[in-house]
Amino acid sequence: MSSPVSPYLLALLSVILFSTSSYATPPISNITHESILQCLLHHSVPHNLIYTKSTTSYTSLLQSSIQNQRFDTPTTPKPFLIVSPTLESHVQSTVKCSHYHGLQIRVRSGGHDYEGLSYVSHDPPFIVLDLHSLSSISIDTSHSTSWVQAGATIGELYYRIAEKNKTAGFPAGLCPTLGIGGHLSGGGFGTMVRMYGLAADHIIDARLVNADGEILDRESMGEDFFWAIRGGGAASFGVILAYKIKLVYVPPKVTVFTKSTNLSHGAKTLTSKWQQIAYKLDDRLFIRAVIQVASDEKPCRTIQVGFESLFLGEKEELLALMGKSFPELGLKAEDCQEMSWIQSVPYFAGYKNGESPNILLDRKPQFNISFKAKSDFLTERITELGWERIWQEMLRGEEQAMLIVDPYGGRMDEIPESETPFPHRKGSLYNIQYLVGLGEGGAKEMKKHLDWVRSFYQFMTPYVSKNPRAAYLNYRDLDLGSDRVGSTTYTKAKVWGRRYFKSNFERLAVVKGKVDPGNFFRNEQSVPPLFPA
Ligand SMILES: Cc1cc2nc3c(=O)[nH]c(=O)nc-3n(C[C@H](O)[C@H](O)[C@H](O)COP(=O)(O)OP(=O)(O)OC[C@H]3O[C@@H](n4cnc5c(N)ncnc54)[C@H](O)[C@@H]3O)c2cc1C
Ligand SMILES: *[C@@H]1O[C@H](CO)[C@@H](O)[C@H](O)[C@H]1NC(C)=O
Ligand SMILES: *[C@@H]1O[C@H](CO)[C@@H](O)[C@H](O)[C@H]1NC(C)=O
Ligand SMILES: *[C@@H]1O[C@H](CO)[C@@H](O)[C@H](O)[C@H]1NC(C)=O
Ligand SMILES: *[C@@H]1O[C@H](CO)[C@@H](O)[C@H](O)[C@H]1NC(C)=O
């Protein structure tokens, strides 16, 4: 490999080298397993935490948190080393040795990246830093805060919070195996988004390893750097070791319901009505719509719309609220279940039959499928006629597509667009996610599904946000643009950067220029450094 070594990087390296006299000094281009291994061992990373392709458990460790089978094929580029740190110092050593050897690293917490960028690089060789063992969680009940390490899952966090305090919770995503490191650094929203905003809105401190291998906290990194890792995606900036978060209040009892409808049972009117009100209901009430092609009635396929709801309060009050705001849904007492907030977590993860919260401690991937996802934001409501056209498009062909439409509003409207890098606040009424399975039939079948979801995304253009057509970083989509690793210019990256971050993108690039000018932390869609004149 010929690594492009900038004069800056050389200067930086000499600082590291001379300040850390214990570094051996092989030539920079000599990237062999041996030399990097020696470096890691020399810097106190134990042998049993380093996996090479010849280590027996290399493959099972690599696969352990791959959530999308699309990136688990024989031709998927593989890391030549996986390091699985158990101490913060192991992360520092890995960053220093990789930096010194001019090697790319990919950092993985929960492995949910939609494009697999936490464990795949299209420009090998690369190292994967797999943080699953850095997963401790400490809860300070008297201050309602928690320090949670990056490799913990969101399910583990929810469980540990509830174990300590039944009226505390945290507003993050629905899938329990999401990793803290990726999920919180990219935003993170779930069923409490209308009441409390994003997971990233509740980060109050952080510990990370920067490109020089130093550990920084909020105070030592400064407010610009701290701003960037609360929605800008940490992958461009450093390795998050842990976040300190503020917990939120949840009532002792919450109420959930799921009510489904379809084309022959008024789906069109209901969806249209739901869309007029879901973003401006009482902040405690979240009703999402999951829209999919119902496959059980071939050849009469239909569109099924499932309204899934969490209310942070009791059944009686919910029924009164629904009677006033959304009587068309005909919600009845028997449609509703009261439960504790922690019991509602498995419910929204798809375990609808009263699964015990213990399931939240299971790190095994819940699904084993190959899929592609894309995202949009709605700034205007879609008319009944609009929904009719969208559904016709979904029914065309044989796709098993799914649309998940999540309402914002409430707390999201109150937070200014520049408060965090995540800009989709007031005026972004709904987030839409398009999901399509890619099947198991090989390249030709996969292409058919990919073509479909890409053309569906084109079809949606008139209905969604414009200038820029916005997207959610955590639903990463390389179709928006990407670049060969390390060669991204600001001008080029703006094409996708503004779609994820709007006008916050420039500030992110300036922060990047300050904290990682040599672009050590990079991937196909990372924020490039910008040096203001
Ligand atoms: C099944 C499923 C359900 C989902 N549900 C939701 C949801 O309800 N709400 C929502 O908002 N999103 C959801 N997402 C999207 C999810 O938020 C993102 O995929 C998120 O990035 C996952 O974080 P991770 O740590 O699990 O992923 P990873 O793949 O480990 O990481 C994602 C990105 O962050 C980087 N990264 C990870 N850890 C660190 C670290 N410690 N330091 C620096 N960089 C790091 C990686 O390099 C990569 O670029 C879902 C995704 C899936 C697959
Ligand atoms: C590269 O490193 C290996 C192992 O450390 C060493 O044996 C070899 O001589 C080095 N090659 C060069 C060109 O320095
Ligand atoms: C539990 O958490 C809530 C919300 O954070 C807080 O108001 C309350 O004081 C906590 N109770 C205890 C006993 O710590
Ligand atoms: C459509 O909805 C009705 C009423 O909920 C239900 O009885 C029927 O089974 C549904 N049909 C399909 C194909 O989902
Ligand atoms: C996932 O599914 C594939 C086939 O579709 C199978 O080969 C593989 O073993 C499965 N993996 C797990 C962990 O179940």
XYZ file of C-alpha atoms and ligand atoms in Angstrom:
642
model
C 0.000 0.000 0.000
C 1.246 3.469 -0.776
C -0.190 5.751 1.833
C -0.441 9.419 0.941
C 1.560 10.953 3.762
C 1.163 14.682 3.994
C 3.941 16.854 5.386
C 1.498 17.744 8.109
C 1.059 14.124 9.068
C 4.804 13.644 9.171
C 5.129 16.639 11.457
C 2.384 15.268 13.623
C 3.993 11.863 13.706
C 7.281 13.233 14.784
C 5.519 14.955 17.664
C 3.933 11.687 18.693
C 7.140 9.770 18.207
C 9.373 12.112 20.060
C 6.912 12.593 22.866
C 6.478 8.846 23.224
C 9.978 7.545 23.146
C 8.925 3.927 23.455
C 7.746 3.846 19.827
C 9.805 1.673 17.547
C 10.396 3.332 14.202
C 9.966 1.068 11.179
C 9.586 2.763 7.786
C 6.124 4.192 7.365
C 5.288 2.096 4.313
C 6.169 -1.195 5.994
C 2.675 -2.200 6.915
C 2.882 -5.821 7.761
C 0.861 -7.751 10.238
C 4.064 -8.201 12.117
C 4.938 -4.574 12.558
C 1.490 -3.449 13.626
C 1.181 -6.454 15.888
C 4.531 -5.647 17.443
C 3.445 -2.069 17.971
C 0.202 -3.097 19.669
C 1.894 -5.686 21.861
C 4.599 -3.206 22.694
C 1.938 -0.760 23.800
C 0.279 -3.170 26.197
C -2.554 -4.532 24.087
C -2.673 -8.199 25.147
C -2.328 -10.815 22.442
C -5.727 -12.334 23.172
C -7.491 -9.065 22.274
C -5.957 -8.972 18.792
C -7.579 -11.115 16.090
C -5.886 -11.852 12.793
C -7.448 -13.762 9.919
C -5.771 -16.886 11.267
C -7.284 -16.555 14.745
C -10.065 -19.148 15.079
C -12.629 -16.727 16.450
C -11.828 -13.954 13.922
C -14.884 -14.727 11.773
C -17.329 -15.176 14.620
C -16.165 -11.907 16.206
C -16.435 -10.072 12.874
C -19.937 -11.451 12.292
C -21.103 -11.011 15.888
C -22.728 -7.611 15.333
C -23.184 -7.449 11.567
C -26.811 -6.354 11.300
C -27.067 -6.359 7.514
C -26.145 -9.557 5.672
C -25.460 -7.453 2.581
C -22.025 -6.820 4.106
C -21.281 -10.360 5.184
C -20.363 -12.038 1.926
C -17.169 -13.762 0.775
C -16.310 -10.729 -1.370
C -16.897 -8.110 1.345
C -13.509 -6.510 2.194
C -12.371 -7.758 5.603
C -10.163 -6.098 8.232
C -6.701 -7.603 8.471
C -6.875 -7.136 12.241
C -9.669 -6.766 14.763
C -8.785 -5.286 18.119
C -11.284 -5.784 20.925
C -10.202 -3.460 23.743
C -11.114 -4.032 27.366
C -9.367 -0.893 28.643
C -9.370 2.688 27.404
C -5.592 2.497 27.021
C -6.025 -0.273 24.429
C -8.003 2.174 22.299
C -5.248 4.756 22.663
C -2.601 2.234 21.617
C -4.643 1.115 18.607
C -5.116 4.701 17.446
C -1.428 5.521 17.940
C -0.131 2.385 16.217
C -2.595 2.730 13.303
C -1.801 6.394 12.924
C 1.898 5.691 13.021
C 1.618 2.973 10.403
C -0.656 5.113 8.225
C -3.454 2.576 8.573
C -7.166 3.219 8.539
C -9.321 2.148 11.435
C -13.037 1.528 11.558
C -14.744 1.809 14.937
C -17.660 -0.432 15.737
C -20.014 -0.184 18.714
C -23.304 -1.887 17.796
C -22.650 -2.619 14.105
C -25.952 -1.156 12.834
C -24.438 1.139 10.216
C -26.752 0.888 7.187
C -23.763 0.805 4.824
C -21.551 -1.322 7.057
C -18.929 1.418 7.386
C -18.046 0.377 10.945
C -16.554 -2.893 9.714
C -16.063 -2.527 5.944
C -13.677 -0.223 4.104
C -13.527 -0.156 0.336
C -9.912 0.918 0.543
C -8.106 -1.813 2.476
C -6.016 -2.575 4.480
C -7.846 -1.527 7.615
C -8.261 -2.408 11.281
C -11.575 -2.797 13.095
C -11.723 -1.532 16.644
C -14.638 -3.493 18.091
C -15.812 -1.892 21.319
C -18.291 -4.523 22.521
C -16.282 -5.215 25.684
C -16.211 -1.556 26.660
C -19.797 -1.690 27.831
C -20.021 -0.704 31.468
C -22.916 1.442 32.624
C -22.995 3.382 35.865
C -26.122 5.165 36.997
C -26.088 8.055 39.434
C -29.679 8.100 40.673
C -29.316 11.141 42.872
C -28.319 13.282 39.866
C -30.293 11.308 37.231
C -27.206 10.877 35.107
C -25.285 7.938 33.706
C -21.840 7.271 32.280
C -22.260 4.658 29.604
C -19.411 3.183 27.594
C -19.640 3.271 23.804
C -19.840 -0.498 23.335
C -22.923 -0.916 25.522
C -26.213 -1.350 23.693
C -29.182 0.935 24.101
C -31.179 -2.055 25.426
C -28.615 -2.633 28.179
C -28.775 1.053 29.053
C -32.598 1.065 29.249
C -32.499 -2.066 31.418
C -29.893 -0.707 33.852
C -31.734 2.600 34.229
C -35.056 0.896 35.014
C -33.340 -1.473 37.436
C -32.243 1.546 39.499
C -35.234 3.839 39.110
C -38.663 2.964 37.727
C -39.468 6.567 36.845
C -36.299 7.271 34.880
C -35.731 6.497 31.210
C -33.811 7.637 28.153
C -35.137 8.906 24.806
C -33.276 6.876 22.167
C -34.002 4.340 19.408
C -36.302 1.326 19.285
C -33.932 -1.488 18.400
C -32.327 -2.751 21.651
C -29.045 -3.812 20.017
C -28.159 -0.304 18.782
C -24.684 0.659 20.010
C -24.222 3.767 22.161
C -21.176 4.923 20.143
C -22.824 5.122 16.733
C -26.418 5.766 17.762
C -25.870 8.701 20.143
C -23.142 10.353 18.075
C -25.451 10.428 15.019
C -28.570 11.763 16.809
C -30.814 8.883 17.875
C -34.587 9.044 18.155
C -37.395 6.778 19.264
C -40.803 6.744 20.868
C -40.078 9.678 23.217
C -38.776 12.020 20.496
C -41.798 14.347 20.740
C -41.521 14.683 24.507
C -37.731 14.832 24.896
C -36.051 15.188 21.487
C -32.987 13.158 20.482
C -30.657 10.960 22.489
C -27.859 13.372 21.502
C -29.781 16.249 23.100
C -29.176 14.583 26.480
C -25.398 14.142 26.281
C -23.701 16.236 28.948
C -20.109 14.968 28.818
C -17.976 12.524 26.858
C -14.649 10.741 26.916
C -12.940 10.146 23.587
C -9.607 9.292 22.040
C -8.468 11.859 19.475
C -6.247 11.332 16.430
C -3.138 11.755 18.603
C -4.245 8.987 20.920
C -5.045 11.337 23.802
C -8.096 10.967 26.025
C -10.240 14.094 26.165
C -13.385 14.978 28.057
C -15.814 17.833 27.483
C -13.624 20.319 29.274
C -10.378 19.398 27.547
C -11.900 18.976 24.061
C -13.723 22.306 24.154
C -17.281 23.178 23.167
C -16.860 23.012 19.350
C -15.511 19.475 19.442
C -18.171 18.496 21.994
C -20.849 19.999 19.723
C -19.681 17.893 16.756
C -20.018 14.525 18.515
C -23.670 15.121 19.422
C -25.221 14.463 16.013
C -22.315 14.894 13.592
C -21.353 11.221 13.784
C -18.241 10.447 15.824
C -16.568 8.448 13.033
C -15.065 11.639 11.533
C -13.713 12.975 14.813
C -12.397 10.377 17.243
C -13.211 7.221 19.137
C -15.939 7.743 21.708
C -15.099 5.818 24.873
C -18.157 6.860 26.870
C -20.920 9.410 27.067
C -22.364 10.979 30.176
C -26.093 11.422 29.713
C -28.955 13.067 31.542
C -31.846 10.704 32.203
C -35.446 11.795 31.758
C -38.587 11.273 33.780
C -41.022 8.558 32.718
C -44.339 7.980 34.512
C -44.795 4.706 36.462
C -47.387 3.616 33.891
C -47.396 4.204 30.151
C -49.953 3.044 27.574
C -49.251 1.407 24.213
C -51.384 0.379 21.275
C -51.020 -0.907 17.733
C -53.981 -0.592 15.408
C -53.816 -1.712 11.795
C -55.878 -0.854 8.804
C -55.668 -1.446 5.060
C -56.976 -0.194 1.737
C -60.423 -1.752 1.996
C -60.841 -0.511 5.552
C -60.280 3.203 5.263
C -56.474 3.346 5.288
C -56.453 6.365 2.992
C -58.677 8.607 5.106
C -57.060 7.461 8.348
C -53.505 8.005 7.125
C -54.375 11.404 5.793
C -56.046 12.404 9.068
C -53.181 10.958 11.124
C -50.738 13.031 9.114
C -52.650 16.225 9.843
C -52.340 15.771 13.582
C -49.534 13.389 14.647
C -46.830 16.105 14.777
C -48.920 18.486 16.855
C -50.574 16.182 19.378
C -49.855 16.363 23.116
C -46.041 15.937 23.464
C -46.561 12.769 25.525
C -48.312 11.054 22.624
C -46.281 9.430 19.843
C -48.073 7.665 16.975
C -45.948 6.320 14.115
C -47.218 4.720 10.927
C -45.667 1.557 9.553
C -46.828 1.137 5.967
C -46.223 -2.096 4.118
C -47.480 -4.311 1.363
C -49.531 -7.085 2.969
C -48.461 -10.291 1.332
C -50.858 -12.801 2.815
C -53.655 -12.255 0.307
C -51.994 -12.907 -3.040
C -52.984 -12.099 -5.708
C -54.977 -9.345 -3.959
C -52.109 -7.528 -2.387
C -53.038 -4.584 -0.234
C -51.367 -1.817 1.719
C -51.410 -2.262 5.454
C -50.934 0.721 7.737
C -50.074 -0.005 11.359
C -50.378 2.856 13.835
C -47.988 2.141 16.712
C -48.231 4.359 19.724
C -46.667 5.172 23.072
C -48.446 7.476 25.486
C -46.541 8.660 28.553
C -49.596 8.416 30.769
C -52.529 6.192 31.649
C -55.199 4.618 29.467
C -58.126 6.815 30.542
C -56.305 9.990 29.612
C -55.136 8.519 26.313
C -58.689 7.519 25.353
C -59.916 11.029 26.129
C -57.099 12.574 24.074
C -57.711 10.256 21.129
C -61.460 10.862 21.271
C -60.778 14.548 20.874
C -57.904 14.526 18.340
C -58.248 11.336 16.318
C -61.738 9.843 16.810
C -61.609 8.355 13.275
C -59.203 5.647 14.509
C -61.919 4.376 16.880
C -59.459 3.515 19.642
C -61.101 1.459 22.387
C -59.987 0.541 25.905
C -59.350 -3.042 24.797
C -56.883 -1.859 22.130
C -54.661 -0.359 24.842
C -52.211 -1.928 27.248
C -50.868 -0.223 30.336
C -47.364 -1.209 31.386
C -44.148 0.156 32.809
C -41.930 2.152 30.469
C -39.287 -0.602 30.461
C -41.920 -3.168 29.387
C -42.804 -0.894 26.487
C -39.246 -1.208 25.145
C -39.529 -4.880 24.046
C -43.026 -4.044 22.747
C -41.650 -1.472 20.300
C -38.746 -3.750 19.436
C -41.372 -6.071 17.970
C -41.950 -8.414 20.947
C -45.669 -7.750 21.266
C -46.559 -10.651 23.570
C -45.247 -9.374 26.859
C -41.620 -10.432 26.407
C -39.621 -9.830 29.592
C -37.246 -6.849 29.595
C -34.441 -9.411 30.080
C -34.433 -9.678 26.293
C -32.812 -6.223 26.303
C -29.573 -7.755 27.596
C -29.297 -10.057 24.581
C -26.768 -8.616 22.138
C -27.471 -11.135 19.373
C -28.671 -9.395 16.180
C -32.456 -9.644 16.059
C -32.693 -9.952 12.267
C -30.650 -11.867 9.734
C -31.502 -10.150 6.493
C -29.897 -8.257 3.673
C -31.496 -4.850 3.181
C -31.213 -1.343 1.796
C -32.686 1.732 3.459
C -33.086 5.383 2.510
C -34.601 8.322 4.340
C -36.448 11.593 3.854
C -38.102 14.317 5.870
C -41.580 15.674 5.223
C -42.030 19.411 5.568
C -45.554 19.363 4.197
C -48.423 16.981 4.559
C -49.210 14.540 1.779
C -52.769 14.718 0.410
C -55.126 11.749 0.155
C -54.456 11.661 -3.567
C -50.730 11.699 -2.828
C -51.002 8.672 -0.539
C -53.045 6.879 -3.177
C -50.277 7.391 -5.757
C -47.560 6.358 -3.306
C -49.377 3.150 -2.499
C -49.989 2.358 -6.170
C -46.254 2.715 -6.660
C -45.586 0.390 -3.704
C -47.977 -2.203 -5.112
C -46.399 -2.126 -8.563
C -44.143 -5.127 -9.074
C -43.514 -7.647 -6.330
C -41.576 -5.651 -3.782
C -42.049 -6.207 -0.055
C -41.258 -2.606 0.745
C -41.815 -0.938 4.080
C -42.189 2.736 4.958
C -41.781 3.857 8.547
C -43.102 7.344 9.167
C -42.150 8.902 12.518
C -43.728 12.152 13.720
C -41.573 14.922 15.171
C -42.907 18.196 16.550
C -43.178 18.776 20.294
C -39.744 19.138 21.894
C -38.054 18.858 18.479
C -39.604 22.208 17.468
C -38.116 23.994 20.457
C -34.462 23.163 19.811
C -32.697 25.512 17.375
C -31.278 23.986 14.184
C -27.708 24.880 15.154
C -27.864 23.621 18.755
C -26.442 20.265 17.613
C -25.247 19.137 14.140
C -28.610 17.345 13.653
C -30.614 20.086 11.896
C -33.997 18.472 11.260
C -36.005 20.345 13.865
C -38.884 22.809 13.510
C -40.585 22.339 10.153
C -39.406 18.731 9.759
C -42.796 17.255 10.528
C -42.023 13.610 9.818
C -39.067 11.370 9.143
C -39.660 8.649 6.552
C -37.564 5.573 6.192
C -37.805 3.307 3.140
C -36.709 -0.272 3.695
C -36.469 -3.061 1.206
C -35.189 -6.611 1.602
C -32.568 -7.628 -0.965
C -33.396 -11.324 -0.922
C -31.048 -14.277 -0.921
C -30.997 -14.888 -4.641
C -27.647 -13.380 -5.520
C -26.472 -10.337 -7.467
C -29.216 -10.201 -10.062
C -32.019 -10.324 -7.543
C -30.257 -7.809 -5.329
C -29.923 -5.379 -8.216
C -33.635 -5.621 -8.923
C -34.500 -4.642 -5.342
C -31.889 -1.880 -5.244
C -33.178 -0.456 -8.529
C -36.673 -0.517 -7.139
C -35.920 1.374 -3.935
C -33.823 3.917 -5.842
C -36.615 4.552 -8.320
C -39.148 4.724 -5.498
C -36.964 7.376 -3.861
C -37.034 9.333 -7.138
C -40.786 8.906 -7.282
C -41.111 10.461 -3.792
C -39.315 13.689 -4.816
C -42.407 15.933 -5.065
C -43.636 14.939 -1.594
C -40.539 15.484 0.538
C -38.155 18.217 1.737
C -36.238 20.194 -0.886
C -33.099 22.343 -1.198
C -31.539 20.297 0.152
C -33.529 17.094 0.108
C -32.694 16.154 3.697
C -31.592 12.781 5.068
C -30.783 11.354 8.509
C -27.133 10.499 9.106
C -27.959 7.431 11.179
C -29.860 6.046 8.170
C -26.643 6.293 6.213
C -27.067 6.097 2.446
C -24.044 6.025 0.162
C -26.330 6.751 -2.827
C -26.290 10.380 -1.656
C -22.650 10.544 -2.641
C -19.394 9.129 -1.373
C -15.751 9.343 -2.102
C -12.702 7.210 -2.207
C -11.423 7.070 1.319
C -9.228 9.998 2.212
C -9.580 11.989 -0.993
C -12.782 13.835 -0.161
C -12.750 17.580 -0.687
C -15.088 19.908 1.129
C -16.770 20.943 -2.115
C -17.450 17.360 -3.052
C -18.554 16.308 0.421
C -20.991 19.232 0.594
C -23.254 17.313 -1.779
C -24.121 14.762 0.890
C -22.988 16.755 3.923
C -25.641 19.428 3.477
C -28.320 16.801 3.155
C -27.443 15.320 6.526
C -26.491 18.541 8.313
C -27.801 21.522 6.275
C -25.857 24.653 7.241
C -24.197 22.868 10.177
C -21.989 21.019 7.699
C -19.540 23.877 7.342
C -19.053 24.149 11.089
C -18.488 20.394 11.287
C -15.791 20.624 8.602
C -14.095 23.505 10.429
C -14.119 21.508 13.682
C -12.684 18.571 11.746
C -9.923 20.830 10.430
C -9.018 21.767 13.987
C -9.198 18.386 15.684
C -8.078 16.015 12.909
C -6.348 18.102 10.211
C -4.541 15.026 8.847
C -7.889 13.245 8.272
C -6.941 10.139 10.217
C -10.577 9.368 11.096
C -12.148 8.917 7.717
C -14.566 6.809 5.729
C -16.443 6.904 2.432
C -18.758 9.615 3.748
C -16.807 11.321 6.515
C -16.562 15.060 7.135
C -13.418 16.416 5.435
C -11.218 19.013 7.169
C -11.847 22.638 6.194
C -9.328 25.344 6.971
C -10.993 28.759 6.894
C -8.849 31.391 5.159
C -32.370 -2.678 12.966
C -32.056 -1.206 13.095
C -32.898 -0.393 13.843
C -32.618 0.970 13.992
N -33.477 1.736 14.734
C -33.201 3.057 14.922
C -34.058 3.877 15.715
O -35.053 3.430 16.278
N -33.739 5.187 15.834
C -32.628 5.731 15.263
O -32.382 6.927 15.435
N -31.804 4.974 14.497
C -32.055 3.658 14.320
N -31.199 2.893 13.551
C -30.011 3.521 12.966
C -28.877 3.625 13.996
O -29.111 4.724 14.857
C -27.514 3.810 13.312
O -27.247 2.732 12.481
C -26.400 3.982 14.351
O -25.281 4.546 13.723
C -26.031 2.666 14.973
O -25.005 2.758 15.907
P -24.120 1.436 16.199
O -23.113 1.786 17.222
O -25.031 0.294 16.457
O -23.483 1.180 14.769
P -21.993 0.998 14.226
O -22.174 0.325 12.908
O -21.124 0.353 15.227
O -21.510 2.488 14.001
C -22.170 3.411 13.172
C -21.202 4.530 12.785
O -20.683 5.157 13.957
C -19.267 4.949 14.066
N -18.969 4.606 15.456
C -19.505 3.589 16.180
N -19.015 3.604 17.424
C -18.159 4.635 17.504
C -17.335 5.148 18.548
N -17.321 4.597 19.757
N -16.557 6.211 18.279
C -16.552 6.770 17.041
N -17.309 6.337 16.028
C -18.117 5.270 16.252
C -18.964 3.806 13.124
O -17.613 3.824 12.691
C -19.971 4.036 12.026
O -19.537 5.064 11.173
C -31.471 1.540 13.379
C -30.629 0.705 12.631
C -30.903 -0.643 12.478
C -29.992 -1.513 11.664
C 9.181 -4.835 7.487
O 8.934 -5.379 8.767
C 9.325 -6.735 8.913
C 8.849 -7.226 10.279
O 9.001 -6.251 11.276
C 10.852 -6.824 8.719
O 11.252 -8.161 8.841
C 11.219 -6.291 7.350
O 12.606 -6.264 7.202
C 10.670 -4.880 7.157
N 10.864 -4.475 5.781
C 11.412 -3.317 5.468
C 11.512 -3.003 4.017
O 11.830 -2.538 6.305
C -35.828 8.746 39.463
O -35.656 9.483 38.252
C -36.473 10.625 38.144
C -36.290 11.187 36.752
O -34.960 11.360 36.409
C -36.119 11.594 39.275
O -36.955 12.728 39.185
C -36.275 10.914 40.625
O -35.818 11.773 41.636
C -35.488 9.621 40.661
N -35.795 8.893 41.877
C -34.846 8.393 42.683
C -35.323 7.643 43.887
O -33.652 8.530 42.492
C -57.751 -5.568 6.348
O -58.232 -5.041 7.577
C -59.341 -5.775 8.115
C -59.830 -5.024 9.336
O -58.791 -4.764 10.241
C -58.909 -7.193 8.416
O -60.018 -7.927 8.885
C -58.345 -7.831 7.149
O -57.828 -9.108 7.470
C -57.241 -6.992 6.573
N -56.780 -7.552 5.335
C -55.484 -7.690 5.068
C -55.141 -8.300 3.773
O -54.614 -7.358 5.851
C -28.236 -15.855 8.196
O -28.863 -16.359 7.031
C -27.984 -16.991 6.122
C -28.771 -17.455 4.907
O -29.705 -16.543 4.540
C -27.302 -18.181 6.786
O -26.368 -18.731 5.903
C -26.590 -17.698 8.061
O -26.063 -18.803 8.747
C -27.550 -16.958 8.970
N -26.820 -16.413 10.094
C -27.281 -16.486 11.342
C -26.413 -15.881 12.400
O -28.322 -16.993 11.634
